[in-house]
Amino acid sequence: MNKSTKAVSSGTAAKSERGAFTGSFGFLMTAIGSAIGIGNLWKFPYVTGQNGGGSFVLIYFFITLTIGVIAILGELTIGRHCKLNPVGAYRSLSKKFTFVGVIGESIAFLILTYYNIIGGWVLKYTVAYSLGQGSKIAADPAGYFQAFIGRPVEPLIWTIVFIALNYFILIHKVSDGLELANKIMMPMLFIFLLIMVIRSVTLPNAMAGISFYLTPDFSKVTFSTVTAALGQVFFSMSIGMGIMITYGSYLDDEADIKKLSIQIPVLGLVSAFLCGLAILPAVFAFDLSPAQGSGLIFVTLPHVFEAMPAGRLFAVLFFFLIFFAAISSSLSLFEVPIAYCVDEFHWSRKKTASILAILMFLCSIPEALSFNIFTAKFFGMSCFDFISYLAESLLMPLCGFLMFVILGYLWEPKTQFAEIEKGGTPFGAKNYYRIMVRYLAPLSIAIIWLNSSGILKLFQK
Ligand code: PHE
């Protein structure tokens, strides 16, 4: 056991009521599990290709290593200092901040209502490919997918199965459920990802995808490239809804949160980069378009697998990979309201998880049905699209912005630095941290917010 592993494991009796991570490896795998998700797999490669390839990758790396690192450090600092769920944590800093935690909890809840549906789709495909139904899918991937999501009942059943899998992991203590599941799944995910990368880049004609992905084209870098990168960093690193506050609350005082807040984004970057290398060369090798949105996974990739030697085998592997990515992210989202109910109402994890699982499923129903029988529009969007717009484009940046305002202006810096320095070496970047949390980070988020909410467009007209 190395020093930091020991550090995270020494919990007190009071802490064991809430649960705690047993080691820094488990913590890192769990945090990375939250970061690598379905968004990484279809969105990062595609957004990169559309926004100037290598130049976008550079901007994305830069934003992750600056704002991303500081946001994660800020969340871990709040979480570990307060040792509470986001609502309790913000409230314990000041009653006036409670609403920020409430927004964070709501975002996690809202995202889950549709993440579970997509998780169900992934599960359906994983099972279908594993049972050898690849040829049925390959005969008409778009038709198969449309027919599936167009049926009212079947996708809901897969959503229930996906929620149930989350439930069976989450009813255990943090160390025996969430942490253990991620410790097993994440290394497997990385191995599968590497196999897919090797397969993808060694296909004939893979070069076209590699160059679409990586050739820097600075002429494509505009203001909207930068806001796209900022938004993607937030979603991909799961920043701005209190996941890292919740995870930080399970960390022991001696864990070095400075180190963790660099390790998490760096591993997140490596995995996002690998997702691009696993997907784009393969898509290009078979002359398909990467501009499919989420259909990339369910419609484009089945074509790729069909055309690839031993493609069905790779399809099984790949859908398991996506499944691990999806469930490790949904677990992190579930953990936010679970921590809330355990802290605030002193419910057991089992009771909390049972109530939440049922509630979550009921709230998912209108979104799942918005692909078939529920045709109502909300501001011109389907129920599914509206909820994701509300959570990701409006509330996530808002919550991140408010956190930086609190860190930069309202919470005493001395206490923050003392927290950051616990369990590690002195914090040498205090001035940098102050400039980031006071100016650069909130300003950048305000810009993403104005952009993603569509408000900026009103001015550009
Ligand atoms: N980071 C995940 C992804 O890339 C999504 C996610 C967002 C997970 C927010 C948790 C919280 O798909």
Short mmCIF file of C-alpha atoms and ligand atoms in Angstrom, two decimals:
data_model
loop_
_atom_site.label_atom_id
_atom_site.label_comp_id
_atom_site.label_asym_id
_atom_site.label_seq_id
_atom_site.Cartn_x
_atom_site.Cartn_y
_atom_site.Cartn_z
CA MET A 1 0.00 0.00 0.00
CA ASN A 2 1.53 3.34 -0.91
CA LYS A 3 1.26 6.42 1.25
CA SER A 4 -1.75 7.93 -0.44
CA THR A 5 -3.58 4.59 -0.51
CA LYS A 6 -3.14 4.32 3.22
CA ALA A 7 -4.22 7.90 3.59
CA VAL A 8 -7.59 7.41 2.01
CA SER A 9 -8.34 4.24 3.91
CA SER A 10 -8.21 5.40 7.51
CA GLY A 11 -11.84 6.22 8.13
CA THR A 12 -13.51 6.97 11.45
CA ALA A 13 -16.69 5.30 12.64
CA ALA A 14 -18.73 8.36 11.69
CA LYS A 15 -17.35 8.29 8.18
CA SER A 16 -18.13 4.64 7.72
CA GLU A 17 -21.82 5.54 8.12
CA ARG A 18 -21.53 7.57 4.91
CA GLY A 19 -18.98 5.25 3.34
CA ALA A 20 -15.51 6.03 2.08
CA PHE A 21 -13.12 5.07 -0.66
CA THR A 22 -10.59 2.46 0.38
CA GLY A 23 -7.75 3.67 -1.81
CA SER A 24 -6.61 6.25 -4.31
CA PHE A 25 -6.66 3.71 -7.16
CA GLY A 26 -10.34 3.03 -6.47
CA PHE A 27 -11.06 6.74 -6.18
CA LEU A 28 -9.32 7.50 -9.46
CA MET A 29 -11.08 4.68 -11.32
CA THR A 30 -14.44 5.89 -9.97
CA ALA A 31 -13.77 9.50 -10.95
CA ILE A 32 -12.58 8.44 -14.40
CA GLY A 33 -15.59 6.17 -14.69
CA SER A 34 -17.75 9.23 -14.29
CA ALA A 35 -15.77 11.15 -16.90
CA ILE A 36 -15.68 8.48 -19.61
CA GLY A 37 -19.22 8.09 -20.81
CA ILE A 38 -21.39 7.87 -23.85
CA GLY A 39 -20.70 11.55 -24.46
CA ASN A 40 -17.00 10.82 -24.82
CA LEU A 41 -17.54 8.00 -27.20
CA TRP A 42 -19.73 9.64 -29.77
CA LYS A 43 -19.39 13.33 -29.14
CA PHE A 44 -15.71 13.96 -28.64
CA PRO A 45 -14.49 12.34 -31.88
CA TYR A 46 -17.21 13.94 -33.89
CA VAL A 47 -17.03 17.44 -32.40
CA THR A 48 -13.26 17.29 -32.85
CA GLY A 49 -13.49 16.37 -36.51
CA GLN A 50 -15.99 19.13 -37.15
CA ASN A 51 -14.01 21.81 -35.40
CA GLY A 52 -10.64 21.63 -37.02
CA GLY A 53 -9.28 18.26 -35.84
CA GLY A 54 -5.88 18.60 -34.20
CA SER A 55 -6.37 22.27 -33.44
CA PHE A 56 -9.57 21.46 -31.51
CA VAL A 57 -7.73 18.68 -29.65
CA LEU A 58 -5.11 21.22 -28.60
CA ILE A 59 -7.74 23.70 -27.41
CA TYR A 60 -9.59 20.92 -25.60
CA PHE A 61 -6.38 19.80 -23.88
CA PHE A 62 -5.57 23.36 -22.90
CA ILE A 63 -9.01 24.07 -21.43
CA THR A 64 -9.04 20.75 -19.57
CA LEU A 65 -5.65 21.37 -18.05
CA THR A 66 -6.53 24.90 -16.98
CA ILE A 67 -10.23 25.35 -16.20
CA GLY A 68 -10.95 21.61 -15.91
CA VAL A 69 -8.23 21.03 -13.33
CA ILE A 70 -9.31 24.05 -11.27
CA ALA A 71 -12.98 23.07 -11.39
CA ILE A 72 -12.20 19.55 -10.20
CA LEU A 73 -9.89 20.90 -7.50
CA GLY A 74 -12.61 23.34 -6.40
CA GLU A 75 -15.28 20.63 -6.21
CA LEU A 76 -13.01 18.21 -4.34
CA THR A 77 -12.05 20.98 -1.92
CA ILE A 78 -15.68 21.79 -1.12
CA GLY A 79 -16.62 18.11 -0.84
CA ARG A 80 -13.74 17.02 1.34
CA HIS A 81 -13.99 20.12 3.55
CA CYS A 82 -17.70 19.76 4.20
CA LYS A 83 -17.90 15.95 4.01
CA LEU A 84 -21.45 16.23 2.76
CA ASN A 85 -23.58 15.94 -0.35
CA PRO A 86 -23.68 19.07 -2.58
CA VAL A 87 -26.76 20.62 -0.90
CA GLY A 88 -25.43 20.00 2.61
CA ALA A 89 -21.93 21.09 1.57
CA TYR A 90 -22.98 24.44 0.12
CA ARG A 91 -25.35 25.01 3.03
CA SER A 92 -22.60 24.36 5.53
CA LEU A 93 -20.48 27.04 3.83
CA SER A 94 -23.38 29.48 4.04
CA LYS A 95 -27.16 29.10 4.10
CA LYS A 96 -27.27 31.52 1.19
CA PHE A 97 -25.43 29.02 -1.04
CA THR A 98 -27.84 26.13 -0.46
CA PHE A 99 -29.60 26.76 -3.77
CA VAL A 100 -26.38 26.05 -5.69
CA GLY A 101 -26.36 22.53 -4.24
CA VAL A 102 -30.03 22.20 -5.10
CA ILE A 103 -29.28 23.11 -8.72
CA GLY A 104 -26.45 20.53 -8.73
CA GLU A 105 -28.73 17.80 -7.37
CA SER A 106 -31.39 18.67 -9.93
CA ILE A 107 -28.89 18.45 -12.80
CA ALA A 108 -27.74 15.00 -11.73
CA PHE A 109 -31.35 13.89 -11.46
CA LEU A 110 -32.35 15.37 -14.82
CA ILE A 111 -29.35 13.93 -16.67
CA LEU A 112 -30.07 10.52 -15.18
CA THR A 113 -33.62 10.51 -16.49
CA TYR A 114 -32.28 10.35 -20.06
CA TYR A 115 -28.88 8.76 -19.43
CA ASN A 116 -30.72 5.66 -18.17
CA ILE A 117 -32.67 5.49 -21.42
CA ILE A 118 -29.50 5.59 -23.52
CA GLY A 119 -27.97 3.09 -21.08
CA GLY A 120 -30.94 0.83 -21.88
CA TRP A 121 -30.29 1.18 -25.63
CA VAL A 122 -26.63 0.28 -25.10
CA LEU A 123 -27.66 -2.74 -23.07
CA LYS A 124 -30.08 -3.87 -25.78
CA TYR A 125 -27.31 -3.72 -28.40
CA THR A 126 -24.77 -5.39 -26.12
CA VAL A 127 -27.15 -8.28 -25.54
CA ALA A 128 -28.27 -8.45 -29.18
CA TYR A 129 -24.69 -8.64 -30.49
CA SER A 130 -23.70 -11.10 -27.75
CA LEU A 131 -26.59 -13.37 -28.76
CA GLY A 132 -25.38 -13.33 -32.35
CA GLN A 133 -28.08 -11.05 -33.73
CA GLY A 134 -25.47 -8.88 -35.46
CA SER A 135 -26.70 -9.85 -38.93
CA LYS A 136 -30.23 -8.72 -38.11
CA ILE A 137 -28.91 -5.33 -37.04
CA ALA A 138 -26.51 -5.09 -39.97
CA ALA A 139 -29.21 -5.77 -42.57
CA ASP A 140 -30.59 -2.27 -41.94
CA PRO A 141 -28.95 -0.51 -38.96
CA ALA A 142 -30.99 2.69 -39.26
CA GLY A 143 -34.26 0.79 -39.67
CA TYR A 144 -33.42 -1.51 -36.76
CA PHE A 145 -32.63 1.41 -34.47
CA GLN A 146 -35.69 3.43 -35.49
CA ALA A 147 -37.96 0.43 -35.07
CA PHE A 148 -36.48 -0.24 -31.63
CA ILE A 149 -36.82 3.28 -30.22
CA GLY A 150 -40.16 3.64 -31.98
CA ARG A 151 -41.67 0.83 -29.90
CA PRO A 152 -43.17 2.24 -26.71
CA VAL A 153 -42.58 -0.67 -24.35
CA GLU A 154 -39.31 -2.41 -25.23
CA PRO A 155 -36.93 0.53 -24.61
CA LEU A 156 -38.62 1.07 -21.23
CA ILE A 157 -37.91 -2.51 -20.26
CA TRP A 158 -34.21 -2.04 -21.10
CA THR A 159 -34.27 1.19 -19.08
CA ILE A 160 -35.59 -0.78 -16.10
CA VAL A 161 -32.84 -3.39 -16.52
CA PHE A 162 -30.19 -0.64 -16.71
CA ILE A 163 -31.54 1.09 -13.59
CA ALA A 164 -31.71 -2.27 -11.79
CA LEU A 165 -28.02 -2.93 -12.52
CA ASN A 166 -27.17 0.48 -11.05
CA TYR A 167 -29.35 -0.33 -8.08
CA PHE A 168 -27.61 -3.62 -7.28
CA ILE A 169 -24.24 -1.88 -7.26
CA LEU A 170 -25.36 1.17 -5.31
CA ILE A 171 -27.08 -0.59 -2.42
CA HIS A 172 -23.64 -1.65 -1.18
CA LYS A 173 -21.31 0.62 0.77
CA VAL A 174 -19.34 3.01 -1.45
CA SER A 175 -16.21 0.85 -1.18
CA ASP A 176 -18.00 -2.44 -1.89
CA GLY A 177 -20.29 -1.19 -4.65
CA LEU A 178 -19.38 1.96 -6.55
CA GLU A 179 -15.63 1.71 -5.98
CA LEU A 180 -15.35 -2.03 -6.54
CA ALA A 181 -17.46 -1.93 -9.72
CA ASN A 182 -15.27 0.81 -11.16
CA LYS A 183 -12.06 -0.92 -10.11
CA ILE A 184 -13.13 -3.92 -12.16
CA MET A 185 -14.77 -2.15 -15.10
CA MET A 186 -12.34 0.67 -15.80
CA PRO A 187 -9.19 -1.39 -16.41
CA MET A 188 -11.29 -3.66 -18.67
CA LEU A 189 -12.62 -0.61 -20.47
CA PHE A 190 -9.08 0.62 -21.10
CA ILE A 191 -7.99 -2.77 -22.43
CA PHE A 192 -11.03 -2.97 -24.74
CA LEU A 193 -10.42 0.60 -25.84
CA LEU A 194 -6.80 -0.17 -26.73
CA ILE A 195 -7.87 -3.25 -28.70
CA MET A 196 -10.41 -1.13 -30.59
CA VAL A 197 -7.81 1.56 -31.29
CA ILE A 198 -5.38 -1.00 -32.69
CA ARG A 199 -8.15 -2.55 -34.82
CA SER A 200 -9.32 0.81 -36.05
CA VAL A 201 -5.98 2.37 -36.99
CA THR A 202 -4.77 -0.77 -38.77
CA LEU A 203 -7.75 -0.97 -41.13
CA PRO A 204 -7.02 -0.20 -44.77
CA ASN A 205 -7.79 3.50 -45.41
CA ALA A 206 -7.67 4.32 -41.71
CA MET A 207 -5.48 7.28 -42.58
CA ALA A 208 -8.42 9.37 -43.83
CA GLY A 209 -10.04 9.23 -40.36
CA ILE A 210 -6.78 9.83 -38.56
CA SER A 211 -6.13 12.93 -40.60
CA PHE A 212 -9.74 14.20 -40.20
CA TYR A 213 -9.25 13.72 -36.47
CA LEU A 214 -5.77 15.04 -35.99
CA THR A 215 -4.68 17.36 -38.79
CA PRO A 216 -4.76 20.81 -37.21
CA ASP A 217 -6.80 23.21 -39.28
CA PHE A 218 -6.57 26.54 -37.56
CA SER A 219 -8.78 28.16 -40.19
CA LYS A 220 -11.68 26.27 -38.58
CA VAL A 221 -10.95 27.67 -35.14
CA THR A 222 -13.52 30.31 -34.41
CA PHE A 223 -15.20 31.59 -31.32
CA SER A 224 -17.69 28.77 -31.51
CA THR A 225 -14.87 26.20 -31.62
CA VAL A 226 -13.68 27.46 -28.27
CA THR A 227 -17.16 27.42 -26.73
CA ALA A 228 -17.73 23.92 -28.15
CA ALA A 229 -14.51 22.80 -26.48
CA LEU A 230 -15.46 24.42 -23.18
CA GLY A 231 -18.89 22.80 -23.18
CA GLN A 232 -17.41 19.42 -24.06
CA VAL A 233 -14.82 19.71 -21.25
CA PHE A 234 -17.60 20.36 -18.75
CA PHE A 235 -19.81 17.51 -19.88
CA SER A 236 -16.97 15.10 -20.35
CA MET A 237 -15.27 15.79 -17.04
CA SER A 238 -18.67 15.69 -15.29
CA ILE A 239 -18.05 19.13 -13.81
CA GLY A 240 -20.74 21.46 -12.53
CA MET A 241 -23.28 19.29 -10.73
CA GLY A 242 -21.50 18.20 -7.63
CA ILE A 243 -20.26 14.74 -8.56
CA MET A 244 -16.75 15.62 -7.44
CA ILE A 245 -18.18 17.30 -4.33
CA THR A 246 -19.91 14.05 -3.50
CA TYR A 247 -16.83 11.94 -4.27
CA GLY A 248 -14.62 14.39 -2.38
CA SER A 249 -16.87 13.96 0.66
CA TYR A 250 -15.83 10.29 0.77
CA LEU A 251 -12.12 11.17 0.79
CA ASP A 252 -9.99 11.02 3.86
CA ASP A 253 -8.25 14.16 5.10
CA GLU A 254 -4.89 12.82 4.10
CA ALA A 255 -5.65 12.26 0.43
CA ASP A 256 -3.73 14.70 -1.77
CA ILE A 257 -6.53 16.41 -3.68
CA LYS A 258 -4.06 18.53 -5.68
CA LYS A 259 -2.59 15.41 -7.17
CA LEU A 260 -6.01 13.86 -7.80
CA SER A 261 -7.28 16.97 -9.55
CA ILE A 262 -4.47 16.61 -12.08
CA GLN A 263 -4.66 12.84 -12.44
CA ILE A 264 -8.43 12.81 -13.15
CA PRO A 265 -8.39 15.25 -16.08
CA VAL A 266 -5.18 13.80 -17.53
CA LEU A 267 -6.66 10.29 -17.57
CA GLY A 268 -9.91 11.79 -18.88
CA LEU A 269 -7.97 13.39 -21.73
CA VAL A 270 -6.14 10.23 -22.61
CA SER A 271 -9.37 8.28 -22.75
CA ALA A 272 -11.24 10.90 -24.77
CA PHE A 273 -8.35 10.96 -27.22
CA LEU A 274 -8.35 7.16 -27.49
CA CYS A 275 -12.13 7.12 -28.09
CA GLY A 276 -11.52 9.30 -31.13
CA LEU A 277 -8.80 6.98 -32.39
CA ALA A 278 -11.02 3.96 -31.85
CA ILE A 279 -13.95 5.39 -33.78
CA LEU A 280 -13.00 7.83 -36.51
CA PRO A 281 -10.45 5.79 -38.51
CA ALA A 282 -12.93 2.89 -38.62
CA VAL A 283 -15.81 5.11 -39.72
CA PHE A 284 -13.71 6.68 -42.47
CA ALA A 285 -12.21 3.37 -43.54
CA PHE A 286 -15.68 2.31 -44.68
CA ASP A 287 -16.58 5.63 -46.20
CA LEU A 288 -19.23 6.51 -43.65
CA SER A 289 -20.02 9.87 -42.17
CA PRO A 290 -19.09 10.66 -38.58
CA ALA A 291 -21.72 13.41 -38.46
CA GLN A 292 -24.40 11.20 -36.99
CA GLY A 293 -24.76 12.44 -33.42
CA SER A 294 -25.77 9.67 -31.07
CA GLY A 295 -26.74 7.64 -34.14
CA LEU A 296 -23.00 7.17 -34.62
CA ILE A 297 -23.06 4.37 -32.09
CA PHE A 298 -26.30 2.70 -33.03
CA VAL A 299 -26.46 3.30 -36.76
CA THR A 300 -23.00 4.01 -38.17
CA LEU A 301 -20.92 1.60 -36.11
CA PRO A 302 -23.05 -1.47 -37.00
CA HIS A 303 -22.14 -0.76 -40.65
CA VAL A 304 -18.49 -0.54 -39.65
CA PHE A 305 -18.58 -3.84 -37.79
CA GLU A 306 -20.28 -5.56 -40.68
CA ALA A 307 -17.59 -4.46 -43.09
CA MET A 308 -14.69 -5.28 -40.76
CA PRO A 309 -13.03 -8.71 -40.60
CA ALA A 310 -14.27 -10.46 -37.43
CA GLY A 311 -16.53 -7.44 -37.01
CA ARG A 312 -19.23 -9.14 -34.93
CA LEU A 313 -16.66 -10.14 -32.36
CA PHE A 314 -15.41 -6.58 -32.18
CA ALA A 315 -18.99 -5.38 -31.96
CA VAL A 316 -19.54 -7.44 -28.80
CA LEU A 317 -16.34 -6.07 -27.31
CA PHE A 318 -17.20 -2.54 -28.28
CA PHE A 319 -20.72 -2.59 -26.90
CA PHE A 320 -19.38 -3.96 -23.62
CA LEU A 321 -16.96 -1.05 -23.63
CA ILE A 322 -19.80 1.43 -24.20
CA PHE A 323 -21.85 -0.32 -21.54
CA PHE A 324 -19.04 0.04 -18.96
CA ALA A 325 -18.64 3.68 -19.94
CA ALA A 326 -22.38 4.27 -19.59
CA ILE A 327 -22.94 2.54 -16.28
CA SER A 328 -19.85 3.99 -14.63
CA SER A 329 -21.21 7.46 -15.49
CA SER A 330 -24.76 6.71 -14.38
CA LEU A 331 -23.45 5.33 -11.08
CA SER A 332 -21.73 8.66 -10.45
CA LEU A 333 -24.92 10.55 -11.22
CA PHE A 334 -26.98 8.30 -8.91
CA GLU A 335 -24.48 8.77 -6.12
CA VAL A 336 -25.29 12.51 -5.90
CA PRO A 337 -28.96 12.13 -4.81
CA ILE A 338 -28.09 9.03 -2.79
CA ALA A 339 -25.55 10.99 -0.73
CA TYR A 340 -28.19 13.69 -0.29
CA CYS A 341 -30.86 11.35 1.09
CA VAL A 342 -28.38 9.46 3.29
CA ASP A 343 -27.02 12.72 4.77
CA GLU A 344 -30.24 14.65 5.05
CA PHE A 345 -32.85 12.03 5.92
CA HIS A 346 -30.52 9.41 7.43
CA TRP A 347 -32.03 6.77 5.18
CA SER A 348 -30.07 3.60 4.50
CA ARG A 349 -28.43 3.33 1.08
CA LYS A 350 -30.78 0.48 0.24
CA LYS A 351 -33.93 2.43 1.03
CA THR A 352 -32.60 5.49 -0.80
CA ALA A 353 -31.57 3.51 -3.86
CA SER A 354 -34.95 1.75 -4.00
CA ILE A 355 -36.94 4.99 -3.84
CA LEU A 356 -34.66 6.76 -6.31
CA ALA A 357 -34.67 3.88 -8.78
CA ILE A 358 -38.47 3.88 -8.92
CA LEU A 359 -38.69 7.66 -9.11
CA MET A 360 -36.03 7.83 -11.77
CA PHE A 361 -37.81 5.26 -13.87
CA LEU A 362 -41.14 7.09 -13.61
CA CYS A 363 -39.46 10.33 -14.68
CA SER A 364 -37.77 8.59 -17.62
CA ILE A 365 -41.08 7.40 -19.08
CA PRO A 366 -42.14 10.62 -20.86
CA GLU A 367 -38.64 11.01 -22.33
CA ALA A 368 -38.51 7.44 -23.61
CA LEU A 369 -42.01 7.81 -25.05
CA SER A 370 -41.02 11.04 -26.79
CA PHE A 371 -39.45 8.82 -29.48
CA ASN A 372 -42.80 7.27 -30.26
CA ILE A 373 -46.20 8.11 -28.81
CA PHE A 374 -45.55 11.24 -26.71
CA THR A 375 -45.26 13.91 -29.34
CA ALA A 376 -45.70 17.08 -27.27
CA LYS A 377 -43.11 19.77 -27.96
CA PHE A 378 -41.43 21.96 -25.36
CA PHE A 379 -40.06 25.15 -26.90
CA GLY A 380 -39.95 23.27 -30.16
CA MET A 381 -38.04 20.32 -28.69
CA SER A 382 -39.09 16.78 -27.84
CA CYS A 383 -39.33 16.00 -24.14
CA PHE A 384 -36.01 14.10 -24.34
CA ASP A 385 -34.20 16.94 -26.10
CA PHE A 386 -35.72 19.57 -23.86
CA ILE A 387 -34.58 17.89 -20.64
CA SER A 388 -31.05 17.43 -21.97
CA TYR A 389 -30.96 21.06 -23.11
CA LEU A 390 -32.18 22.21 -19.72
CA ALA A 391 -29.63 20.15 -17.80
CA GLU A 392 -26.55 20.44 -20.00
CA SER A 393 -26.87 23.76 -21.72
CA LEU A 394 -28.60 25.86 -19.09
CA LEU A 395 -28.12 24.44 -15.61
CA MET A 396 -24.66 22.82 -15.77
CA PRO A 397 -22.77 25.97 -16.76
CA LEU A 398 -24.87 28.00 -14.30
CA CYS A 399 -23.97 25.71 -11.42
CA GLY A 400 -20.27 25.75 -12.41
CA PHE A 401 -20.34 29.53 -12.63
CA LEU A 402 -21.91 29.89 -9.19
CA MET A 403 -19.33 27.53 -7.71
CA PHE A 404 -16.51 29.72 -9.03
CA VAL A 405 -18.17 32.86 -7.69
CA ILE A 406 -18.31 31.20 -4.28
CA LEU A 407 -14.71 29.99 -4.47
CA GLY A 408 -13.45 33.27 -5.87
CA TYR A 409 -15.35 35.85 -3.88
CA LEU A 410 -17.40 34.42 -1.07
CA TRP A 411 -15.49 31.62 0.66
CA GLU A 412 -12.37 32.63 2.53
CA PRO A 413 -9.26 31.66 0.52
CA LYS A 414 -7.31 30.70 3.67
CA THR A 415 -9.74 27.88 4.47
CA GLN A 416 -9.65 26.68 0.86
CA PHE A 417 -5.84 26.58 0.82
CA ALA A 418 -5.71 24.80 4.17
CA GLU A 419 -8.07 22.17 2.76
CA ILE A 420 -6.08 21.83 -0.45
CA GLU A 421 -2.82 21.41 1.48
CA LYS A 422 -4.13 18.75 3.85
CA GLY A 423 -2.54 15.39 3.20
CA GLY A 424 -0.03 16.72 0.72
CA THR A 425 2.74 19.14 -0.02
CA PRO A 426 2.27 22.94 0.22
CA PHE A 427 0.15 24.41 -2.57
CA GLY A 428 2.52 26.38 -4.77
CA ALA A 429 -0.05 27.74 -7.21
CA LYS A 430 -2.13 29.93 -4.91
CA ASN A 431 -2.00 33.04 -7.09
CA TYR A 432 -2.78 31.07 -10.19
CA TYR A 433 -5.72 29.42 -8.40
CA ARG A 434 -7.07 32.80 -7.29
CA ILE A 435 -6.86 34.29 -10.78
CA MET A 436 -8.56 31.24 -12.24
CA VAL A 437 -11.42 31.04 -9.76
CA ARG A 438 -12.03 34.78 -9.67
CA TYR A 439 -11.68 35.74 -13.32
CA LEU A 440 -10.82 33.25 -16.02
CA ALA A 441 -13.03 30.31 -15.06
CA PRO A 442 -16.27 32.20 -14.29
CA LEU A 443 -15.81 34.41 -17.33
CA SER A 444 -15.29 31.45 -19.64
CA ILE A 445 -18.32 29.69 -18.24
CA ALA A 446 -20.44 32.79 -18.60
CA ILE A 447 -19.46 32.74 -22.27
CA ILE A 448 -20.37 29.05 -22.74
CA TRP A 449 -23.63 29.70 -20.99
CA LEU A 450 -24.55 32.63 -23.20
CA ASN A 451 -23.57 30.55 -26.20
CA SER A 452 -25.19 27.23 -25.34
CA SER A 453 -28.39 28.82 -24.11
CA GLY A 454 -28.68 30.54 -27.47
CA ILE A 455 -28.60 34.02 -25.91
CA LEU A 456 -25.34 34.95 -27.65
CA LYS A 457 -26.87 34.18 -31.05
CA LEU A 458 -29.49 36.82 -30.43
CA PHE A 459 -26.72 39.40 -30.24
CA GLN A 460 -24.78 38.06 -33.22
CA LYS A 461 -27.73 38.52 -35.55
N1 PHE B 1 -18.99 12.48 -18.62
C1 PHE B 1 -20.00 11.64 -19.15
C2 PHE B 1 -19.85 11.42 -20.64
O1 PHE B 1 -18.93 11.83 -21.25
C3 PHE B 1 -21.38 12.15 -18.95
C4 PHE B 1 -21.69 12.64 -17.62
C5 PHE B 1 -22.04 13.93 -17.48
C6 PHE B 1 -21.60 11.79 -16.56
C7 PHE B 1 -22.29 14.42 -16.27
C8 PHE B 1 -21.86 12.27 -15.34
C9 PHE B 1 -22.20 13.58 -15.19
O2 PHE B 1 -20.72 10.82 -21.22
#
